[in-house]
Coordinates of C-alpha atoms in Angstrom, one line a residue:
Chain A
X13 CA 17.8 41.3 210.3
X14 CA 20.1 42.8 207.8
X15 CA 23.2 41.9 209.8
X16 CA 24.5 38.8 211.3
X17 CA 23.5 38.7 214.9
X18 CA 26.6 36.8 216.0
X19 CA 28.9 39.4 214.6
X20 CA 27.1 42.6 215.6
X21 CA 26.4 43.0 219.3
X22 CA 25.0 46.4 219.2
X23 CA 23.5 48.2 216.2
X24 CA 22.6 51.8 216.1
X25 CA 20.5 52.3 213.0
X26 CA 20.0 55.8 211.7
X27 CA 19.4 57.2 215.1
X28 CA 18.7 60.9 215.6
X29 CA 18.0 62.5 219.0
X30 CA 16.9 66.0 219.4
X31 CA 16.2 67.9 222.6
X32 CA 13.9 70.8 221.9
X33 CA 15.7 72.7 219.2
X34 CA 19.1 71.1 219.8
X35 CA 20.1 68.0 217.7
X36 CA 22.4 65.9 219.9
X37 CA 22.8 62.9 217.7
X38 CA 22.2 63.3 214.0
X39 CA 21.4 60.2 211.9
X40 CA 24.1 58.0 213.3
X41 CA 24.5 54.4 212.2
X42 CA 27.1 52.3 214.1
X43 CA 27.7 48.6 214.2
X44 CA 29.5 47.3 217.3
X45 CA 31.0 43.9 217.0
X46 CA 30.7 41.2 219.7
X47 CA 33.6 41.3 222.0
X48 CA 35.2 44.5 220.7
X49 CA 36.3 47.5 222.7
X50 CA 35.0 50.5 220.9
X51 CA 35.4 54.1 222.1
X52 CA 33.1 57.0 221.3
X53 CA 35.6 59.8 221.2
X54 CA 34.7 63.6 221.0
X55 CA 34.6 66.9 222.7
X56 CA 32.2 67.6 225.3
X57 CA 28.7 68.2 223.9
X58 CA 29.3 66.3 220.7
X59 CA 26.6 63.8 221.5
X60 CA 28.7 60.8 222.6
X61 CA 27.1 60.5 226.0
X62 CA 23.6 60.9 224.5
X63 CA 24.4 58.0 222.1
X64 CA 25.6 55.9 225.1
X65 CA 22.5 56.7 227.0
X66 CA 20.3 55.6 224.2
X67 CA 22.0 52.2 224.1
X68 CA 21.6 51.9 227.9
X69 CA 18.0 53.1 227.7
X70 CA 18.0 56.3 229.5
X71 CA 17.2 58.3 226.4
X72 CA 14.8 57.2 223.6
X73 CA 15.9 58.1 220.1
X74 CA 13.7 60.6 218.3
X75 CA 14.2 58.6 215.1
X76 CA 15.9 55.3 214.4
X77 CA 16.4 52.1 216.1
X78 CA 18.8 50.4 218.5
X79 CA 19.4 46.6 218.6
X80 CA 21.2 44.7 221.2
X81 CA 22.2 41.1 220.1
X82 CA 19.8 41.3 217.3
X83 CA 16.8 42.5 219.3
X84 CA 15.1 45.8 218.8
X85 CA 15.4 47.5 222.3
X86 CA 14.7 51.1 221.1
X87 CA 11.8 51.4 223.5
X88 CA 12.8 49.0 226.2
X89 CA 13.4 50.6 229.6
X90 CA 17.0 50.2 231.0
X91 CA 16.0 47.5 233.5
X92 CA 15.0 45.3 230.7
X93 CA 18.2 45.6 228.7
X94 CA 21.2 43.3 228.7
X95 CA 23.5 46.2 229.0
X96 CA 25.1 47.7 232.1
X97 CA 26.7 51.0 232.6
X98 CA 29.6 52.3 234.6
X99 CA 28.7 55.9 235.4
X100 CA 31.1 58.8 235.4
X101 CA 30.2 59.6 239.1
X102 CA 30.2 55.9 239.9
X103 CA 26.8 56.3 241.4
X104 CA 27.5 53.7 244.2
X105 CA 24.7 53.2 246.7
X106 CA 25.9 55.1 249.7
X107 CA 23.9 53.0 252.2
X108 CA 25.1 49.7 251.0
X109 CA 28.5 48.0 251.5
X110 CA 30.8 47.1 248.7
X111 CA 29.4 43.6 248.7
X112 CA 25.8 44.7 248.7
X113 CA 26.5 47.2 245.9
X114 CA 28.1 44.6 243.7
X115 CA 25.3 42.1 244.5
X116 CA 22.5 44.6 243.7
X117 CA 22.1 43.6 240.1
X118 CA 21.9 39.9 240.9
X119 CA 19.4 40.5 243.6
X120 CA 17.2 42.4 241.1
X121 CA 17.5 39.5 238.6
X122 CA 16.6 37.1 241.4
X123 CA 19.8 35.0 241.1
X124 CA 19.8 32.2 243.7
X125 CA 21.6 33.3 246.8
X126 CA 24.5 30.9 246.8
X127 CA 25.3 31.6 243.1
X128 CA 25.0 35.2 243.7
X129 CA 27.4 35.1 246.6
X130 CA 29.9 33.1 244.5
X131 CA 29.6 35.6 241.6
X132 CA 30.1 38.5 243.9
X133 CA 33.2 36.9 245.4
X134 CA 34.5 36.3 241.9
X135 CA 33.9 39.9 240.8
X136 CA 35.5 41.3 243.9
X137 CA 38.6 39.2 243.3
X138 CA 38.6 40.3 239.6
X139 CA 38.8 44.0 240.5
X140 CA 41.2 43.3 243.4
X141 CA 39.0 44.6 246.2
X142 CA 39.5 41.6 248.6
X143 CA 39.2 42.8 252.2
X144 CA 36.9 45.7 251.3
X145 CA 33.7 43.7 251.2
X146 CA 32.1 45.2 254.2
X147 CA 33.1 48.8 253.7
X148 CA 30.8 51.6 252.7
X149 CA 31.5 53.6 249.6
X150 CA 32.4 56.7 251.7
X151 CA 35.3 54.6 253.2
X152 CA 36.9 54.0 249.8
X153 CA 39.3 56.0 247.7
X154 CA 38.4 57.2 244.2
X155 CA 40.2 54.3 242.6
X156 CA 38.5 51.7 244.8
X157 CA 35.1 53.3 244.1
X158 CA 35.8 53.1 240.5
X159 CA 36.5 49.3 240.9
X160 CA 33.2 48.7 242.8
X161 CA 31.4 50.4 240.1
X162 CA 33.1 48.3 237.4
X163 CA 32.5 45.1 239.5
X164 CA 28.8 46.0 240.1
X165 CA 28.3 46.1 236.3
X166 CA 30.4 43.1 235.2
X167 CA 28.9 40.7 237.9
X168 CA 25.7 40.8 235.9
X169 CA 27.5 39.5 232.8
X170 CA 25.9 41.9 230.5
X171 CA 26.1 41.5 226.6
X172 CA 27.5 44.9 226.5
X173 CA 29.2 47.1 229.1
X174 CA 28.7 50.9 228.7
X175 CA 31.3 53.1 230.3
X176 CA 30.8 56.8 230.5
X177 CA 34.0 58.6 231.1
X178 CA 34.7 56.3 234.1
X179 CA 38.3 57.2 234.6
X180 CA 37.9 61.1 234.3
X181 CA 37.8 61.6 238.1
X182 CA 41.0 59.7 238.8
X183 CA 44.4 61.2 238.9
X184 CA 46.8 60.8 235.9
X185 CA 48.8 57.9 237.4
X186 CA 45.8 55.9 238.5
X187 CA 44.1 56.6 235.2
X188 CA 47.0 55.1 233.2
X189 CA 47.1 52.1 235.4
X190 CA 43.3 51.6 235.1
X191 CA 43.4 52.0 231.3
X192 CA 45.6 49.0 231.1
X193 CA 43.6 47.1 233.6
X194 CA 40.3 47.8 231.9
X195 CA 41.7 46.5 228.6
X196 CA 43.0 43.3 230.2
X197 CA 39.7 42.8 231.9
X198 CA 37.8 43.3 228.7
X199 CA 40.0 40.7 226.9
X200 CA 39.6 38.3 229.7
X201 CA 35.8 38.6 230.0
X202 CA 35.2 38.9 226.2
X203 CA 32.4 41.4 226.9
X204 CA 31.7 44.1 224.3
X205 CA 32.8 47.4 225.8
X206 CA 31.5 50.7 224.6
X207 CA 33.6 53.4 226.2
X208 CA 33.0 57.2 226.1
X209 CA 35.7 59.6 226.5
X210 CA 37.0 63.0 225.4
X211 CA 40.6 62.0 226.1
X212 CA 42.2 61.0 222.8
X213 CA 45.1 59.3 224.5
X214 CA 42.8 57.1 226.5
X215 CA 41.0 56.2 223.3
X216 CA 44.2 55.2 221.5
X217 CA 45.5 53.2 224.5
X218 CA 42.4 50.9 224.9
X219 CA 40.3 50.7 221.9
X220 CA 40.0 48.1 219.2
X221 CA 38.0 50.7 217.2
X222 CA 37.4 54.4 217.7
X223 CA 34.4 56.3 216.5
X224 CA 35.3 60.0 216.4
X225 CA 32.2 62.0 217.0
X226 CA 31.7 65.6 216.3
X227 CA 28.5 67.6 216.3
X228 CA 26.3 64.6 216.6
X229 CA 27.8 62.8 213.7
X230 CA 30.5 60.0 213.4
X231 CA 33.3 61.7 211.6
X232 CA 35.4 58.6 211.3
X233 CA 35.3 55.0 212.5
X234 CA 38.4 52.8 212.5
X235 CA 41.1 51.4 214.6
X236 CA 43.6 53.6 216.4
X237 CA 46.4 53.5 213.9
X238 CA 43.9 54.4 211.0
X239 CA 42.3 57.2 212.9
X240 CA 45.8 58.6 213.8
X241 CA 47.7 58.0 210.5
X242 CA 44.8 58.6 208.0
X243 CA 42.4 61.2 209.5
X244 CA 39.7 61.9 207.1
X245 CA 38.8 65.3 208.2
X246 CA 40.6 68.3 209.7
X247 CA 38.6 67.8 212.9
X248 CA 39.8 64.2 213.3
X249 CA 43.4 65.3 212.5
X250 CA 43.2 68.1 215.1
X251 CA 41.4 66.2 217.8
X252 CA 43.7 63.1 217.8
X253 CA 47.2 64.2 218.4
X254 CA 48.6 67.3 216.8
X255 CA 48.5 68.1 213.1
X256 CA 49.6 70.7 210.7
X257 CA 46.7 71.4 208.5
X258 CA 47.8 73.0 205.3
X259 CA 46.1 74.2 202.2
X260 CA 47.4 74.0 198.7
X261 CA 46.6 74.4 195.0
X262 CA 46.9 71.4 192.8
X263 CA 49.7 72.1 190.3
X264 CA 50.1 68.8 188.6
X265 CA 48.6 65.3 188.7
X266 CA 49.9 62.0 187.5
X267 CA 47.6 59.1 188.5
X268 CA 47.7 58.8 192.2
X269 CA 50.5 61.3 192.5
X270 CA 49.4 64.8 193.1
X271 CA 51.6 67.8 193.6
X272 CA 50.3 70.7 195.5
X273 CA 51.7 74.2 196.0
X274 CA 51.2 75.1 199.6
X275 CA 50.1 78.6 200.5
X276 CA 53.3 80.6 201.2
X277 CA 55.4 77.5 201.0
X278 CA 56.9 74.8 198.9
X279 CA 55.5 72.2 196.6
X280 CA 54.8 68.8 198.0
X281 CA 53.9 65.5 196.3
X282 CA 51.6 63.0 197.9
X283 CA 49.5 60.0 197.0
X284 CA 45.9 60.9 197.0
X285 CA 43.3 58.3 196.5
X286 CA 40.2 60.1 197.3
X287 CA 40.9 63.6 195.9
X288 CA 38.3 64.3 193.2
X289 CA 39.6 64.4 189.7
X290 CA 38.4 68.0 189.2
X291 CA 39.8 69.3 192.5
X292 CA 41.9 72.4 192.2
X293 CA 42.7 72.8 195.9
X294 CA 43.3 70.3 198.7
X295 CA 43.6 70.4 202.4
X296 CA 46.4 68.2 203.9
X297 CA 47.4 67.0 207.3
X298 CA 50.9 66.5 208.3
X299 CA 51.8 65.0 211.9
X300 CA 54.7 67.1 213.4
X301 CA 56.7 64.0 214.2
X302 CA 56.6 62.8 210.5
X303 CA 58.6 65.8 209.5
X304 CA 62.2 64.5 209.3
X305 CA 64.7 67.4 210.1
X306 CA 68.3 67.3 209.0
X307 CA 71.0 69.9 208.5
X308 CA 71.9 68.3 205.1
X309 CA 69.6 67.6 202.3
X310 CA 68.8 63.8 202.1
X311 CA 67.1 61.6 199.6
X312 CA 63.3 61.7 200.2
X313 CA 59.9 62.1 198.5
X314 CA 59.7 65.7 199.5
X315 CA 62.4 68.0 200.6
X316 CA 62.0 71.7 201.6
X317 CA 64.0 74.3 203.3
X318 CA 63.0 76.0 206.6
X319 CA 64.3 78.0 209.5
X320 CA 63.7 77.0 213.1
X321 CA 61.7 80.0 214.3
X322 CA 60.8 78.6 217.8
X323 CA 62.2 75.8 219.9
X324 CA 60.2 74.5 222.8
X325 CA 61.7 72.0 225.3
X326 CA 59.1 69.4 226.3
X327 CA 61.2 66.9 228.1
X328 CA 61.3 63.8 225.9
X329 CA 60.8 65.9 222.8
X330 CA 61.5 69.4 221.4
X331 CA 58.8 71.1 219.6
X332 CA 60.0 73.2 216.7
X333 CA 58.2 75.8 214.8
X334 CA 59.6 75.8 211.2
X335 CA 59.2 78.8 208.8
X336 CA 59.8 78.4 205.2
X337 CA 61.4 81.2 203.1
X338 CA 57.8 81.9 201.7
X339 CA 56.4 82.3 205.3
X340 CA 54.7 79.1 205.8
X341 CA 54.7 78.0 209.4
X342 CA 54.5 74.4 210.6
X343 CA 55.2 72.5 213.8
X344 CA 57.6 69.6 214.0
X345 CA 58.6 67.4 216.9
X346 CA 62.0 65.9 217.4
X347 CA 63.1 63.4 220.0
X348 CA 65.6 64.7 222.5
X349 CA 67.9 61.8 222.0
X350 CA 70.8 63.2 224.0
X351 CA 71.0 66.3 226.2
X352 CA 74.6 67.0 225.1
X353 CA 74.0 66.9 221.4
X354 CA 70.8 68.5 220.5
X355 CA 71.2 68.6 216.7
X356 CA 69.1 71.6 215.8
X357 CA 68.3 74.8 217.5
X358 CA 66.5 78.1 217.0
X359 CA 67.8 80.1 214.1
X360 CA 69.2 77.1 212.3
X361 CA 68.6 76.6 208.6
X362 CA 67.4 73.0 208.0
X363 CA 66.0 70.7 205.4
X364 CA 62.6 69.1 206.1
X365 CA 61.9 65.7 204.6
X366 CA 58.4 64.3 204.1
X367 CA 57.4 60.9 202.9
X368 CA 54.4 60.5 200.6
X369 CA 52.5 58.3 203.0
X370 CA 52.8 60.9 205.7
X371 CA 50.7 63.6 203.9
X372 CA 47.1 62.9 204.2
X373 CA 44.4 64.7 202.3
X374 CA 41.6 65.8 204.7
X375 CA 38.2 67.3 204.3
X376 CA 37.5 70.7 205.9
X377 CA 34.8 70.9 208.4
Chain B
X1 CA 51.5 92.3 261.1
X2 CA 51.5 91.9 264.9
X3 CA 49.2 95.0 265.4
X4 CA 46.8 93.6 262.7
X5 CA 46.8 90.3 264.6
X6 CA 46.0 91.9 268.0
X7 CA 43.2 93.9 266.2
X8 CA 41.8 90.6 265.0
X9 CA 42.1 89.1 268.4
X10 CA 40.2 92.1 269.9
X11 CA 37.4 91.7 267.4
X12 CA 37.2 88.0 268.1
X13 CA 37.1 88.7 271.8
X14 CA 34.2 91.2 271.4
X15 CA 32.3 88.9 269.1
X16 CA 32.8 86.0 271.6
X17 CA 31.6 88.2 274.5
X18 CA 28.5 89.3 272.5
X19 CA 27.6 85.7 271.6
X20 CA 28.0 84.7 275.2
X21 CA 25.5 87.4 276.2
X22 CA 23.1 86.4 273.7
X23 CA 23.2 82.8 274.8
X24 CA 22.9 83.8 278.4
X25 CA 19.9 85.8 277.6
X26 CA 18.4 83.0 275.7
X27 CA 19.0 80.2 278.2
X28 CA 19.0 81.7 281.7
X29 CA 15.2 81.5 282.0
X30 CA 15.3 77.9 281.0
X31 CA 18.1 77.0 283.3
X32 CA 16.2 78.8 286.0
X33 CA 13.1 76.9 285.3
X34 CA 15.0 73.7 285.6
X35 CA 16.7 74.7 288.8
X36 CA 13.4 75.7 290.3
X37 CA 11.9 72.3 289.4
X38 CA 14.2 71.0 292.2
X39 CA 12.9 73.6 294.7
X40 CA 11.5 72.2 297.9
X41 CA 9.2 75.2 298.3
X42 CA 5.5 75.1 297.7
X43 CA 5.9 78.4 295.9
X44 CA 7.2 78.2 292.5
X45 CA 9.5 81.2 292.6
X46 CA 10.9 81.1 296.2
X47 CA 13.9 79.0 296.6
X48 CA 13.9 76.9 299.8
X49 CA 16.4 74.1 299.1
X50 CA 17.1 71.2 296.8
X51 CA 14.6 68.5 296.6
X52 CA 13.2 65.8 294.2
X53 CA 9.9 65.9 295.8
X54 CA 8.0 67.5 292.8
X55 CA 9.5 64.8 290.5
X56 CA 8.5 62.1 293.0
X57 CA 4.9 63.7 293.1
X58 CA 4.7 63.8 289.3
X59 CA 5.9 60.2 289.1
X60 CA 3.3 59.0 291.6
X61 CA 0.6 60.9 289.8
X62 CA 1.6 59.2 286.5
X63 CA 1.7 55.8 288.1
X64 CA -1.7 56.3 289.7
X65 CA -3.2 57.3 286.4
X66 CA -1.8 54.5 284.5
X67 CA -2.7 51.9 287.0
X68 CA -6.2 53.4 287.2
X69 CA -6.1 54.2 290.9
X70 CA -6.6 57.9 290.3
X71 CA -7.3 59.8 287.2
X72 CA -4.9 62.6 286.5
X73 CA -6.0 65.2 283.8
X74 CA -2.4 66.3 283.6
X75 CA -1.0 62.8 282.8
X76 CA -4.0 62.2 280.5
X77 CA -3.1 65.4 278.6
X78 CA 0.5 64.3 278.3
X79 CA -0.6 60.9 276.8
X80 CA -2.8 62.8 274.4
X81 CA 0.0 65.0 273.4
X82 CA 2.3 62.0 272.7
X83 CA -0.4 60.1 270.9
X84 CA -1.3 63.1 268.7
X85 CA 2.4 63.9 268.0
X86 CA 3.0 60.2 266.9
X87 CA 0.1 60.1 264.5
X88 CA 1.0 63.5 263.1
X89 CA 4.7 62.3 262.6
X90 CA 3.6 59.3 260.7
X91 CA 1.4 61.2 258.3
X92 CA 3.8 64.1 258.0
X93 CA 6.7 61.8 257.0
X94 CA 4.5 60.1 254.4
X95 CA 3.1 63.3 253.0
X96 CA 6.3 65.3 253.2
X97 CA 8.4 62.6 251.7
X98 CA 6.0 61.9 248.8
X99 CA 5.7 65.6 248.2
X100 CA 9.4 66.1 248.1
X101 CA 9.9 63.2 245.7
X102 CA 7.0 64.5 243.5
X103 CA 8.7 68.0 243.3
X104 CA 12.0 66.3 242.6
X105 CA 10.9 63.8 240.1
X106 CA 8.4 65.8 238.0
X107 CA 9.2 69.1 236.6
X108 CA 6.1 71.1 235.7
X109 CA 5.2 74.7 235.2
X110 CA 3.5 75.4 238.6
X111 CA 6.5 73.8 240.4
X112 CA 7.7 77.1 242.0
X113 CA 4.3 78.3 243.1
X114 CA 3.5 74.9 244.6
X115 CA 6.7 74.9 246.5
X116 CA 5.9 78.4 247.9
X117 CA 2.3 77.2 248.8
X118 CA 3.9 74.4 250.8
X119 CA 5.9 76.8 252.9
X120 CA 3.0 79.0 253.9
X121 CA 1.6 76.9 256.7
X122 CA 5.1 77.2 258.3
X123 CA 5.2 81.0 258.3
X124 CA 1.5 82.0 258.6
X125 CA 0.6 83.3 262.1
X126 CA -0.6 80.4 264.2
X127 CA -3.6 82.4 265.4
X128 CA -4.8 82.9 261.9
X129 CA -4.1 79.3 261.1
X130 CA -6.1 78.3 264.1
X131 CA -9.1 80.5 263.4
X132 CA -9.1 79.5 259.6
X133 CA -9.0 75.7 260.4
X134 CA -11.7 76.1 263.0
X135 CA -14.0 77.8 260.4
X136 CA -13.0 75.1 257.9
X137 CA -13.9 72.3 260.4
X138 CA -17.2 73.9 261.2
X139 CA -18.0 74.4 257.6
X140 CA -17.3 70.7 257.0
X141 CA -19.4 69.9 260.1
X142 CA -16.6 68.0 261.7
X143 CA -16.8 67.5 265.5
X144 CA -13.8 69.0 267.2
X145 CA -11.6 66.4 268.8
X146 CA -8.6 64.2 268.2
X147 CA -9.1 64.1 264.4
X148 CA -9.3 67.9 263.9
X149 CA -6.2 68.5 266.2
X150 CA -4.3 65.9 264.2
X151 CA -5.3 67.3 260.8
X152 CA -4.3 70.7 262.0
X153 CA -1.0 69.7 263.2
X154 CA -0.2 67.7 260.0
X155 CA -0.9 70.9 258.0
X156 CA 2.0 72.7 259.5
X157 CA 4.3 69.8 260.3
X158 CA 4.6 68.0 257.0
X159 CA 6.3 71.0 255.3
X160 CA 9.2 70.5 257.6
X161 CA 9.6 67.0 256.4
X162 CA 9.2 68.1 252.9
X163 CA 11.8 70.7 253.1
X164 CA 14.3 68.5 254.8
X165 CA 13.8 65.7 252.1
X166 CA 13.9 68.3 249.4
X167 CA 17.2 69.7 250.6
X168 CA 18.7 66.2 250.6
X169 CA 17.4 65.5 247.1
X170 CA 18.8 68.7 245.9
X171 CA 22.3 67.3 246.3
X172 CA 21.5 63.8 244.9
X173 CA 23.5 62.5 242.0
X174 CA 20.9 61.8 239.3
X175 CA 22.9 58.8 238.3
X176 CA 22.0 57.0 241.6
X177 CA 18.5 56.2 240.5
X178 CA 19.7 55.5 237.0
X179 CA 22.2 53.0 238.3
X180 CA 19.6 51.1 240.2
X181 CA 17.4 50.9 237.1
X182 CA 20.4 50.0 235.0
X183 CA 21.0 47.0 237.3
X184 CA 17.5 45.8 236.7
X185 CA 15.5 47.6 239.4
X186 CA 12.0 48.7 238.2
X187 CA 11.3 52.5 239.0
X188 CA 9.4 51.3 242.2
X189 CA 12.3 49.2 243.4
X190 CA 14.7 52.0 242.6
X191 CA 12.7 54.3 244.8
X192 CA 12.4 52.0 247.7
X193 CA 15.7 50.2 247.7
X194 CA 17.9 53.1 246.7
X195 CA 16.2 56.5 246.9
X196 CA 14.3 56.1 250.2
X197 CA 17.4 54.9 252.1
X198 CA 19.2 57.9 250.5
X199 CA 16.5 60.3 251.8
X200 CA 16.3 58.5 255.2
X201 CA 18.4 60.9 257.3
X202 CA 16.3 63.7 256.1
X203 CA 13.1 61.8 256.7
X204 CA 14.2 61.0 260.2
X205 CA 15.3 64.5 261.2
X206 CA 12.1 66.0 259.4
X207 CA 10.0 63.5 261.4
X208 CA 11.6 64.4 264.6
X209 CA 11.0 68.1 263.9
X210 CA 7.4 67.3 263.2
X211 CA 7.0 65.3 266.4
X212 CA 8.7 68.1 268.4
X213 CA 6.4 70.8 266.8
X214 CA 3.2 68.9 267.4
X215 CA 4.2 68.2 270.9
X216 CA 4.7 71.9 271.7
X217 CA 1.8 73.4 269.8
X218 CA -0.6 75.6 271.8
X219 CA -2.5 78.2 269.6
X220 CA -3.7 76.0 266.7
X221 CA -4.6 73.3 269.2
X222 CA -6.5 75.8 271.3
X223 CA -8.9 76.4 268.4
X224 CA -9.2 72.9 267.0
X225 CA -9.4 70.8 270.1
X226 CA -12.5 69.0 271.5
X227 CA -13.4 68.3 275.2
X228 CA -11.4 65.1 275.3
X229 CA -8.4 66.1 273.2
X230 CA -6.6 68.4 275.6
X231 CA -2.9 68.4 275.1
X232 CA -0.2 68.8 277.7
X233 CA 0.8 72.4 276.7
X234 CA -2.8 73.5 276.9
X235 CA -3.3 71.8 280.2
X236 CA -0.1 73.5 281.5
X237 CA -1.3 76.8 280.1
X238 CA -4.6 76.4 281.9
X239 CA -2.8 75.5 285.3
X240 CA -0.5 78.5 284.9
X241 CA -3.5 80.8 284.7
X242 CA -4.6 79.5 288.1
X243 CA -1.2 80.0 289.7
X244 CA 2.4 79.0 289.4
X245 CA 2.8 75.6 291.0
X246 CA 6.2 74.0 291.4
X247 CA 4.8 70.9 289.6
X248 CA 4.6 73.2 286.5
X249 CA 8.3 73.7 286.6
X250 CA 8.8 70.0 286.8
X251 CA 6.7 69.2 283.9
X252 CA 8.2 71.9 281.9
X253 CA 11.7 70.6 282.8
X254 CA 10.8 67.2 281.6
X255 CA 9.3 68.7 278.4
X256 CA 12.4 70.8 277.8
X257 CA 14.6 67.7 278.1
X258 CA 12.5 65.7 275.7
X259 CA 12.3 68.5 273.2
X260 CA 15.9 69.3 273.4
X261 CA 16.8 65.6 273.1
X262 CA 14.6 65.2 270.0
X263 CA 16.0 68.4 268.3
X264 CA 19.6 67.3 269.0
X265 CA 18.7 63.9 267.6
X266 CA 17.2 65.5 264.5
X267 CA 20.3 67.7 263.9
X268 CA 22.7 64.9 264.4
X269 CA 20.8 62.7 261.9
X270 CA 21.0 65.5 259.5
X271 CA 24.6 65.5 259.9
X272 CA 24.9 61.9 259.0
X273 CA 25.5 62.8 255.4
X274 CA 26.0 59.7 253.3

């Protein structure tokens, strides 16, 4: 083993999966640490579910290997893997009661009856389903079914729990509550969670680390703040939160400090670590909320003028479209601090301030 | 708005009336038959007053036959029918369920043509089916009797089970079987502990259909029966040729009640979704 088995719970090693002509997962390597909550985030069809299904054993990689707790399980069937899955549709057994559903895995593993009963009781308590033991899935609400699906998997005490968009069928309010609950549960149990979702907010809320997946490849792997603040590609910048993706020519360079002239806009200076020395152009990402808007010029790393071309009321925030004299358009977000004294409005001429750190060089896709 | 509404009401009234007529046309003969089974007269179609006497006569005949006092060909044929229908049901359920599972689980090029082939015994004219089976049994030098009747009945009964189970499987969440395997069930255990229970309503309703169809069958049985394997419908048919006896009404009434009960049971089981 090249990696320490104690540290790494699941290792995906150079895995490729093709279906006929279509490559769903393309040479992906990923190390998932024991006890972490990792999210595979990406748009539908990006390969995240296929990757999950290769870990659970429902798909076999075309190339590459999968290890769980140091063991090569690439060709093991799902029923011989120490991984359990929570399905998007929950897939509860309709003819069994809540108790029977949750106890199914223990029955298959031939856990002694008294121990199984105790563990089922514990699991039911853990997901707050007390009093529902003898109900059938059809007599439960969506949220309750979700909890049964969760309890049915965790009662087996798997080394890794795989969750395939388990919250997507719930309404927004319940989904938020379950996000927090799932995170707490994961911390309490210490089980490694691999969570698949296309919902960036969900990923940011729960994950220790996020793997952003696009077209069968991991675009970026990192914790939520790194993914959000230092996106490496335009895809990551656009997929997680909002971003202004701007292109500029390199006009001067002094060590890490690079000055770009943006297309149709002002010059901005930023700190670029991974821009190649011979680069003549660069693509940058600027988060809308990082643009500080003032009526007066203030001291800052970058200051440029703009006019507010559009103002969209979004409740807690206002979304502003800024247009520079040169015609560059970019979005900014300001907090609606007080309804009575909104500071800037459509048509106002303003000064935009940008910190070095808030300008990130990204690679195009 | 009001005019439009009354127009709708008129249309509904007409449709309701028409449906009523259709049902009357369909069921008046059956209702009449049941009514005449309580006829006191010796003549099947002349009403002389209400009486249970034919039911009592039928009951006595059955008791005598069972106790061995007096052999009754009629009761014997009824026992034959029930025996045949039961065996046919068991085989149809096994074949039909296995077939539906095969067509669901394995996707292969000939899938569509095989599905069509399965439907053919259901729609082929019974007379052709009867003759072809007779030729087949003769070619195989099989003696006509219970076995040949049972094989013939299975041929057209099992597709009903297959179609019922296939319809249920068409709506199944593929994750259901995966969830079972994910929790440690081998494919065999997943099939018997999760998928078969899921299919059960369809298996039961298909099985009841098979039982009813086998019980009622005349034409195919006529060609494939042997001297000792006469079924109740054939016996009744033979008696009717001689003359309409009130006891025929009585048997038919009992038959209708059993058939209707089984059909209603099959339908209500089908309705037990999930």
